[in-house]
Amino acid sequence: MAGPLHLHQYHFINQNLTWTEAQTYCRQTHTDLATIENSEELKQLINTVSSAGHSSDVWLGLYSEIDWKWSDGSGAQYRNWKIAIEPNFLSANQFCVRLDHPGTWIDYGCMQSYTFICYKGTQLDPVFIFVNERMNWTSAQRYCRENHVDLATVRNSTENQRVLSLSPSAKLSWIGLFRGPNFYWSDRIPRFLFSEWDNVPNQIKSNTVICGVTSVQRSGRWKFLSCESRLPFVCYSLIPVPVTRQVVKLRLELEDSVDLEDTAVKAELLKKFPERLKESGVNGVTLKWREQFDGKVFRKERKRKTEL
C-alpha cells in the first residue's frame, strides 16, 4: 500500500509582478503559482506569508475566464451593464444576468427567483414575452424552452428597450445572458473542489480573465483582481514523500468453482479492497498482487486432520 507521493511547500516572493509575470517566475524557480486543494494547505500558505511579515494581497495560481453567452447559443457582443459597478461578481457567485430599470443589466446569483423574459420567433425577428412568475434562472430557462424558444437574447439597444417595456417598473427580470464558473489553477491539473471566497465585489469590467488573490488580513479568503495589477505572490514546489509499502496476507474462503488466479477475478478483488479500507478510514492507497516464484498469487491451504 502507498500514500500520497508529494506535498506542497509554499514560497512567498516579495516582488510586485503581474499575475503572468509571477506565473513565469514560479515556473522557472519552483513548480508553479500556489495551488490550494484543502483547508490545511490554505492554513500552510497563510502561515508562510504571515511569517514573512506580509499581510496584504498576494497572487495565487487561481484565475477565471470570463465568457458571456446567451442561453440560445448566440454570441454576446452587445452589453448594457449598469455603469461603473457591474458586473461585480459578488462573492464569486454571480453567473446569471437580470434586467434592472432603466434597462441596465446586473449579474446575480442564478439561484435567486425573479420574473423573466422569454422570446419566440427567430433570433433575427424575436417576439419577447414577459412571464410574471418568479423562478431561478435555470427554471426560467426550462420554462422558456418548453413554452416558447428560449430566455430573451438581447442583441442591441432597440431590443433592450423592447424587453424593458414589457417588464413592470417594480419587477427585476432574468434575461438569457450567463457564463460558467471557469475556475482554474495555474498548473491546470483538472480539479477545483475547494474554495474560500471572500464576501466582496470582484470587478470584472471588460476583462476576459481575472486572477485570484488572498491575504492574511482577510483570513486567507479569496477574491479576484485585474491580472495586470502588480502584487507579491506565492509559489509552490513539490516535496517527495517516501512511499510506505506493506505486505498484507489474506485468507479467503470461496466455493471450489472459483478460480482465484483468473485475471478478471483478481482485478475485481482489487476493486473491492479499497472500498473496505475507506470504510475503515484508510485512503490514498495503491494495491497490487504480490506474485510468488511460480507466478501465482494464491496458495490453497491443506485441510488439517483431526485425530480422536
Short mmCIF file of C-alpha atoms in Angstrom, two decimals:
data_model
loop_
_atom_site.label_atom_id
_atom_site.label_comp_id
_atom_site.label_asym_id
_atom_site.label_seq_id
_atom_site.Cartn_x
_atom_site.Cartn_y
_atom_site.Cartn_z
CA MET A 1 0.00 0.00 0.00
CA ALA A 2 1.27 3.53 -0.82
CA GLY A 3 0.23 7.02 0.36
CA PRO A 4 0.45 10.44 -1.39
CA LEU A 5 3.64 10.93 -3.41
CA HIS A 6 4.03 14.70 -2.92
CA LEU A 7 3.23 17.53 -0.52
CA HIS A 8 3.13 21.26 -1.29
CA GLN A 9 5.73 23.65 0.07
CA TYR A 10 4.89 27.35 -0.32
CA HIS A 11 7.32 30.21 -1.02
CA PHE A 12 6.41 33.88 -0.52
CA ILE A 13 8.08 36.13 -3.12
CA ASN A 14 8.15 39.80 -2.14
CA GLN A 15 8.28 41.25 -5.66
CA ASN A 16 5.47 43.25 -7.25
CA LEU A 17 4.68 41.49 -10.53
CA THR A 18 1.62 40.99 -12.74
CA TRP A 19 -0.07 37.59 -12.45
CA THR A 20 1.52 36.34 -15.68
CA GLU A 21 4.98 37.55 -14.63
CA ALA A 22 4.53 35.86 -11.26
CA GLN A 23 3.47 32.64 -13.01
CA THR A 24 6.62 32.72 -15.16
CA TYR A 25 8.83 33.31 -12.12
CA CYS A 26 7.27 30.41 -10.19
CA ARG A 27 7.57 28.01 -13.10
CA GLN A 28 11.23 28.89 -13.60
CA THR A 29 12.18 28.86 -9.92
CA HIS A 30 9.82 26.38 -8.24
CA THR A 31 6.86 24.41 -9.65
CA ASP A 32 4.07 26.94 -10.27
CA LEU A 33 1.95 29.66 -8.67
CA ALA A 34 0.28 28.44 -5.49
CA THR A 35 -2.46 25.84 -5.81
CA ILE A 36 -4.69 25.21 -2.76
CA GLU A 37 -6.70 21.99 -2.53
CA ASN A 38 -7.90 21.97 1.09
CA SER A 39 -8.11 24.00 4.31
CA GLU A 40 -4.81 22.62 5.63
CA GLU A 41 -2.94 23.87 2.57
CA LEU A 42 -4.63 27.27 2.90
CA LYS A 43 -3.51 27.48 6.52
CA GLN A 44 0.01 26.48 5.48
CA LEU A 45 0.11 29.18 2.79
CA ILE A 46 -1.16 31.89 5.15
CA ASN A 47 1.43 30.90 7.75
CA THR A 48 4.14 31.19 5.09
CA VAL A 49 3.04 34.71 4.12
CA SER A 50 2.49 35.80 7.73
CA SER A 51 5.94 34.56 8.76
CA ALA A 52 7.44 36.87 6.13
CA GLY A 53 5.72 39.85 7.79
CA HIS A 54 3.31 40.44 4.89
CA SER A 55 -0.45 40.85 5.45
CA SER A 56 -1.98 42.41 2.31
CA ASP A 57 -2.92 40.88 -1.07
CA VAL A 58 -0.76 38.23 -2.76
CA TRP A 59 -1.30 36.40 -6.03
CA LEU A 60 -2.43 32.76 -6.04
CA GLY A 61 -2.43 30.46 -9.06
CA LEU A 62 -6.22 30.91 -9.29
CA TYR A 63 -7.88 32.51 -12.33
CA SER A 64 -11.28 32.62 -14.02
CA GLU A 65 -12.05 33.01 -17.73
CA ILE A 66 -14.92 35.40 -18.49
CA ASP A 67 -17.08 34.14 -21.38
CA TRP A 68 -20.60 35.57 -21.51
CA LYS A 69 -23.11 33.64 -23.66
CA TRP A 70 -26.79 33.74 -24.49
CA SER A 71 -28.98 30.84 -23.47
CA ASP A 72 -29.88 30.07 -27.10
CA GLY A 73 -26.19 29.77 -28.01
CA SER A 74 -25.82 33.05 -29.90
CA GLY A 75 -22.90 35.40 -29.38
CA ALA A 76 -22.94 38.13 -26.74
CA GLN A 77 -21.40 41.20 -28.37
CA TYR A 78 -23.92 43.75 -27.07
CA ARG A 79 -23.82 44.54 -23.33
CA ASN A 80 -25.66 47.13 -21.24
CA TRP A 81 -24.15 46.81 -17.78
CA LYS A 82 -25.03 49.21 -15.02
CA ILE A 83 -22.21 51.71 -15.49
CA ALA A 84 -19.17 51.62 -13.17
CA ILE A 85 -20.37 48.91 -10.79
CA GLU A 86 -21.49 45.94 -12.91
CA PRO A 87 -20.74 43.15 -13.38
CA ASN A 88 -19.33 42.98 -9.84
CA PHE A 89 -19.33 39.16 -9.34
CA LEU A 90 -20.08 39.42 -5.62
CA SER A 91 -18.61 36.55 -3.57
CA ALA A 92 -17.51 34.90 -6.85
CA ASN A 93 -21.06 33.55 -7.17
CA GLN A 94 -22.91 35.63 -9.78
CA PHE A 95 -23.11 33.93 -13.17
CA CYS A 96 -26.54 34.97 -14.48
CA VAL A 97 -27.93 38.34 -15.59
CA ARG A 98 -31.13 40.19 -14.77
CA LEU A 99 -32.68 43.29 -16.31
CA ASP A 100 -32.88 46.29 -13.99
CA HIS A 101 -34.54 49.65 -14.50
CA PRO A 102 -33.92 51.80 -16.52
CA GLY A 103 -32.81 48.91 -18.76
CA THR A 104 -29.33 48.29 -17.37
CA TRP A 105 -28.03 44.78 -16.59
CA ILE A 106 -26.79 43.28 -13.33
CA ASP A 107 -25.01 39.96 -12.74
CA TYR A 108 -26.65 37.98 -9.97
CA GLY A 109 -26.74 34.61 -8.25
CA CYS A 110 -28.53 32.13 -10.53
CA MET A 111 -30.48 30.51 -7.66
CA GLN A 112 -32.39 33.72 -6.85
CA SER A 113 -36.02 33.88 -8.00
CA TYR A 114 -37.22 36.62 -10.37
CA THR A 115 -39.72 37.13 -13.16
CA PHE A 116 -38.21 36.65 -16.61
CA ILE A 117 -38.39 37.42 -20.32
CA CYS A 118 -38.70 34.69 -22.99
CA TYR A 119 -38.71 35.05 -26.74
CA LYS A 120 -40.41 33.25 -29.62
CA GLY A 121 -39.96 33.60 -33.36
CA THR A 122 -36.39 33.76 -34.65
CA GLN A 123 -33.14 35.31 -33.41
CA LEU A 124 -33.37 37.91 -36.22
CA ASP A 125 -37.03 38.73 -35.54
CA PRO A 126 -37.78 37.86 -31.92
CA VAL A 127 -41.08 38.38 -30.12
CA PHE A 128 -40.48 38.94 -26.39
CA ILE A 129 -42.80 37.62 -23.70
CA PHE A 130 -42.82 38.74 -20.07
CA VAL A 131 -43.54 35.88 -17.64
CA ASN A 132 -44.93 37.12 -14.34
CA GLU A 133 -43.75 34.12 -12.33
CA ARG A 134 -40.72 34.03 -10.03
CA MET A 135 -38.18 31.30 -10.82
CA ASN A 136 -34.45 30.79 -10.57
CA TRP A 137 -32.51 31.24 -13.81
CA THR A 138 -32.34 27.54 -14.73
CA SER A 139 -36.06 27.00 -14.12
CA ALA A 140 -36.85 30.12 -16.15
CA GLN A 141 -34.68 28.80 -18.98
CA ARG A 142 -36.54 25.46 -18.89
CA TYR A 143 -39.93 27.23 -18.92
CA CYS A 144 -39.00 29.37 -21.92
CA ARG A 145 -37.66 26.39 -23.87
CA GLU A 146 -40.77 24.32 -23.16
CA ASN A 147 -43.28 27.09 -23.93
CA HIS A 148 -41.53 29.43 -26.37
CA VAL A 149 -37.97 29.32 -27.79
CA ASP A 150 -35.62 30.39 -25.00
CA LEU A 151 -34.80 33.09 -22.47
CA ALA A 152 -34.51 36.50 -24.09
CA THR A 153 -31.49 37.24 -26.28
CA VAL A 154 -30.87 41.00 -26.49
CA ARG A 155 -28.67 41.99 -29.45
CA ASN A 156 -28.88 45.81 -29.44
CA SER A 157 -30.32 48.86 -27.67
CA THR A 158 -33.59 48.68 -29.65
CA GLU A 159 -34.28 45.13 -28.45
CA ASN A 160 -33.22 46.13 -24.95
CA GLN A 161 -35.88 48.86 -24.92
CA ARG A 162 -38.50 46.40 -26.19
CA VAL A 163 -37.65 43.99 -23.39
CA LEU A 164 -37.70 46.81 -20.83
CA SER A 165 -41.14 47.99 -21.98
CA LEU A 166 -42.59 44.57 -21.09
CA SER A 167 -41.18 44.45 -17.57
CA PRO A 168 -43.13 46.46 -14.93
CA SER A 169 -41.00 49.02 -13.12
CA ALA A 170 -41.29 47.12 -9.85
CA LYS A 171 -40.00 43.90 -11.42
CA LEU A 172 -36.46 42.66 -11.91
CA SER A 173 -36.38 40.05 -14.68
CA TRP A 174 -33.98 37.39 -15.89
CA ILE A 175 -32.68 37.56 -19.44
CA GLY A 176 -30.70 34.82 -21.18
CA LEU A 177 -27.17 36.10 -20.59
CA PHE A 178 -24.97 33.85 -18.42
CA ARG A 179 -21.48 32.43 -18.04
CA GLY A 180 -19.90 29.35 -16.49
CA PRO A 181 -17.62 29.45 -13.41
CA ASN A 182 -14.49 28.52 -15.43
CA PHE A 183 -12.25 28.45 -12.35
CA TYR A 184 -8.75 27.09 -12.90
CA TRP A 185 -5.38 26.76 -11.19
CA SER A 186 -2.20 27.80 -12.95
CA ASP A 187 -0.87 24.22 -13.05
CA ARG A 188 -4.08 23.25 -14.94
CA ILE A 189 -4.50 19.99 -13.06
CA PRO A 190 -8.23 19.28 -13.61
CA ARG A 191 -9.56 19.91 -10.14
CA PHE A 192 -11.44 22.62 -8.30
CA LEU A 193 -13.02 21.02 -5.26
CA PHE A 194 -12.08 23.50 -2.52
CA SER A 195 -12.72 27.26 -2.34
CA GLU A 196 -12.68 30.02 0.28
CA TRP A 197 -14.42 33.03 -1.30
CA ASP A 198 -14.49 36.42 0.35
CA ASN A 199 -17.82 38.27 0.54
CA VAL A 200 -16.66 41.19 -1.59
CA PRO A 201 -17.31 42.50 -5.13
CA ASN A 202 -14.97 41.31 -7.88
CA GLN A 203 -14.90 43.92 -10.63
CA ILE A 204 -14.89 42.13 -13.99
CA LYS A 205 -15.32 45.21 -16.22
CA SER A 206 -14.16 44.33 -19.75
CA ASN A 207 -11.61 41.73 -18.65
CA THR A 208 -11.67 38.32 -20.30
CA VAL A 209 -9.62 36.82 -17.43
CA ILE A 210 -9.47 37.76 -13.75
CA CYS A 211 -6.86 36.47 -11.30
CA GLY A 212 -7.08 35.33 -7.70
CA VAL A 213 -5.53 36.83 -4.56
CA THR A 214 -5.64 36.11 -0.85
CA SER A 215 -4.39 37.98 2.22
CA VAL A 216 -3.62 37.44 5.88
CA GLN A 217 -5.83 40.44 6.69
CA ARG A 218 -8.85 38.63 5.21
CA SER A 219 -8.08 35.32 6.98
CA GLY A 220 -6.98 33.70 3.75
CA ARG A 221 -10.26 34.29 1.88
CA TRP A 222 -10.05 34.72 -1.90
CA LYS A 223 -11.11 37.43 -4.34
CA PHE A 224 -10.28 38.44 -7.92
CA LEU A 225 -8.39 41.41 -9.34
CA SER A 226 -7.27 42.50 -12.78
CA CYS A 227 -4.38 40.23 -13.77
CA GLU A 228 -2.38 43.35 -14.68
CA SER A 229 -2.24 44.50 -11.06
CA ARG A 230 1.24 44.26 -9.53
CA LEU A 231 1.48 42.27 -6.29
CA PRO A 232 3.77 39.96 -4.33
CA PHE A 233 2.92 36.30 -4.83
CA VAL A 234 3.21 32.74 -3.55
CA CYS A 235 4.80 29.86 -5.46
CA TYR A 236 4.70 26.19 -4.57
CA SER A 237 7.12 23.33 -5.01
CA LEU A 238 6.55 19.62 -4.58
CA ILE A 239 8.16 17.72 -1.73
CA PRO A 240 8.52 13.99 -2.41
CA VAL A 241 7.07 11.84 0.34
CA PRO A 242 8.62 8.41 0.99
CA VAL A 243 6.29 5.65 -0.10
CA THR A 244 5.28 3.27 2.66
CA ARG A 245 4.99 -0.31 1.49
CA GLN A 246 3.30 -3.07 3.42
CA VAL A 247 2.62 -6.70 2.62
CA VAL A 248 -0.80 -7.92 3.74
CA LYS A 249 -1.68 -11.61 3.79
CA LEU A 250 -5.29 -12.62 3.25
CA ARG A 251 -7.22 -15.82 3.92
CA LEU A 252 -10.21 -16.29 1.63
CA GLU A 253 -12.94 -18.90 1.84
CA LEU A 254 -14.59 -19.44 -1.53
CA GLU A 255 -16.54 -22.02 -3.45
CA ASP A 256 -14.37 -24.63 -5.19
CA SER A 257 -15.60 -23.45 -8.60
CA VAL A 258 -13.98 -20.00 -8.20
CA ASP A 259 -10.52 -19.69 -9.79
CA LEU A 260 -8.66 -17.05 -7.79
CA GLU A 261 -5.83 -16.99 -10.31
CA ASP A 262 -8.20 -15.85 -13.04
CA THR A 263 -7.14 -12.33 -14.16
CA ALA A 264 -10.71 -10.97 -14.03
CA VAL A 265 -11.29 -12.36 -10.53
CA LYS A 266 -8.07 -10.81 -9.21
CA ALA A 267 -8.94 -7.46 -10.80
CA GLU A 268 -12.41 -7.48 -9.23
CA LEU A 269 -10.96 -8.24 -5.81
CA LEU A 270 -8.56 -5.29 -6.10
CA LYS A 271 -11.55 -3.03 -6.75
CA LYS A 272 -13.32 -4.24 -3.62
CA PHE A 273 -10.45 -3.89 -1.13
CA PRO A 274 -10.04 -0.06 -1.37
CA GLU A 275 -13.77 0.34 -0.69
CA ARG A 276 -13.45 -1.69 2.51
CA LEU A 277 -10.34 0.26 3.50
CA LYS A 278 -12.17 3.58 3.05
CA GLU A 279 -14.89 2.35 5.39
CA SER A 280 -12.12 1.92 7.97
CA GLY A 281 -10.77 5.45 7.34
CA VAL A 282 -7.80 4.39 5.17
CA ASN A 283 -7.44 6.48 1.98
CA GLY A 284 -4.83 7.19 -0.70
CA VAL A 285 -3.53 3.64 -1.06
CA THR A 286 -2.42 1.71 -4.13
CA LEU A 287 -2.86 -2.05 -4.11
CA LYS A 288 -1.32 -4.76 -6.25
CA TRP A 289 -0.92 -8.51 -6.03
CA ARG A 290 2.44 -9.94 -5.00
CA GLU A 291 3.32 -12.93 -7.14
CA GLN A 292 5.26 -15.91 -5.82
CA PHE A 293 8.22 -17.53 -7.58
CA ASP A 294 5.91 -19.65 -9.77
CA GLY A 295 3.87 -16.63 -10.88
CA LYS A 296 0.86 -17.46 -8.74
CA VAL A 297 -0.68 -15.20 -6.10
CA PHE A 298 -2.70 -17.66 -4.01
CA ARG A 299 -1.86 -20.91 -2.22
CA LYS A 300 -4.55 -23.39 -1.28
CA GLU A 301 -4.32 -24.40 2.35
CA ARG A 302 -4.34 -28.09 3.17
CA LYS A 303 -7.10 -29.20 5.48
CA ARG A 304 -5.77 -30.30 8.83
CA LYS A 305 -6.68 -33.80 10.04
CA THR A 306 -8.13 -34.18 13.49
CA GLU A 307 -7.23 -37.43 15.30
CA LEU A 308 -9.54 -38.81 18.00
#
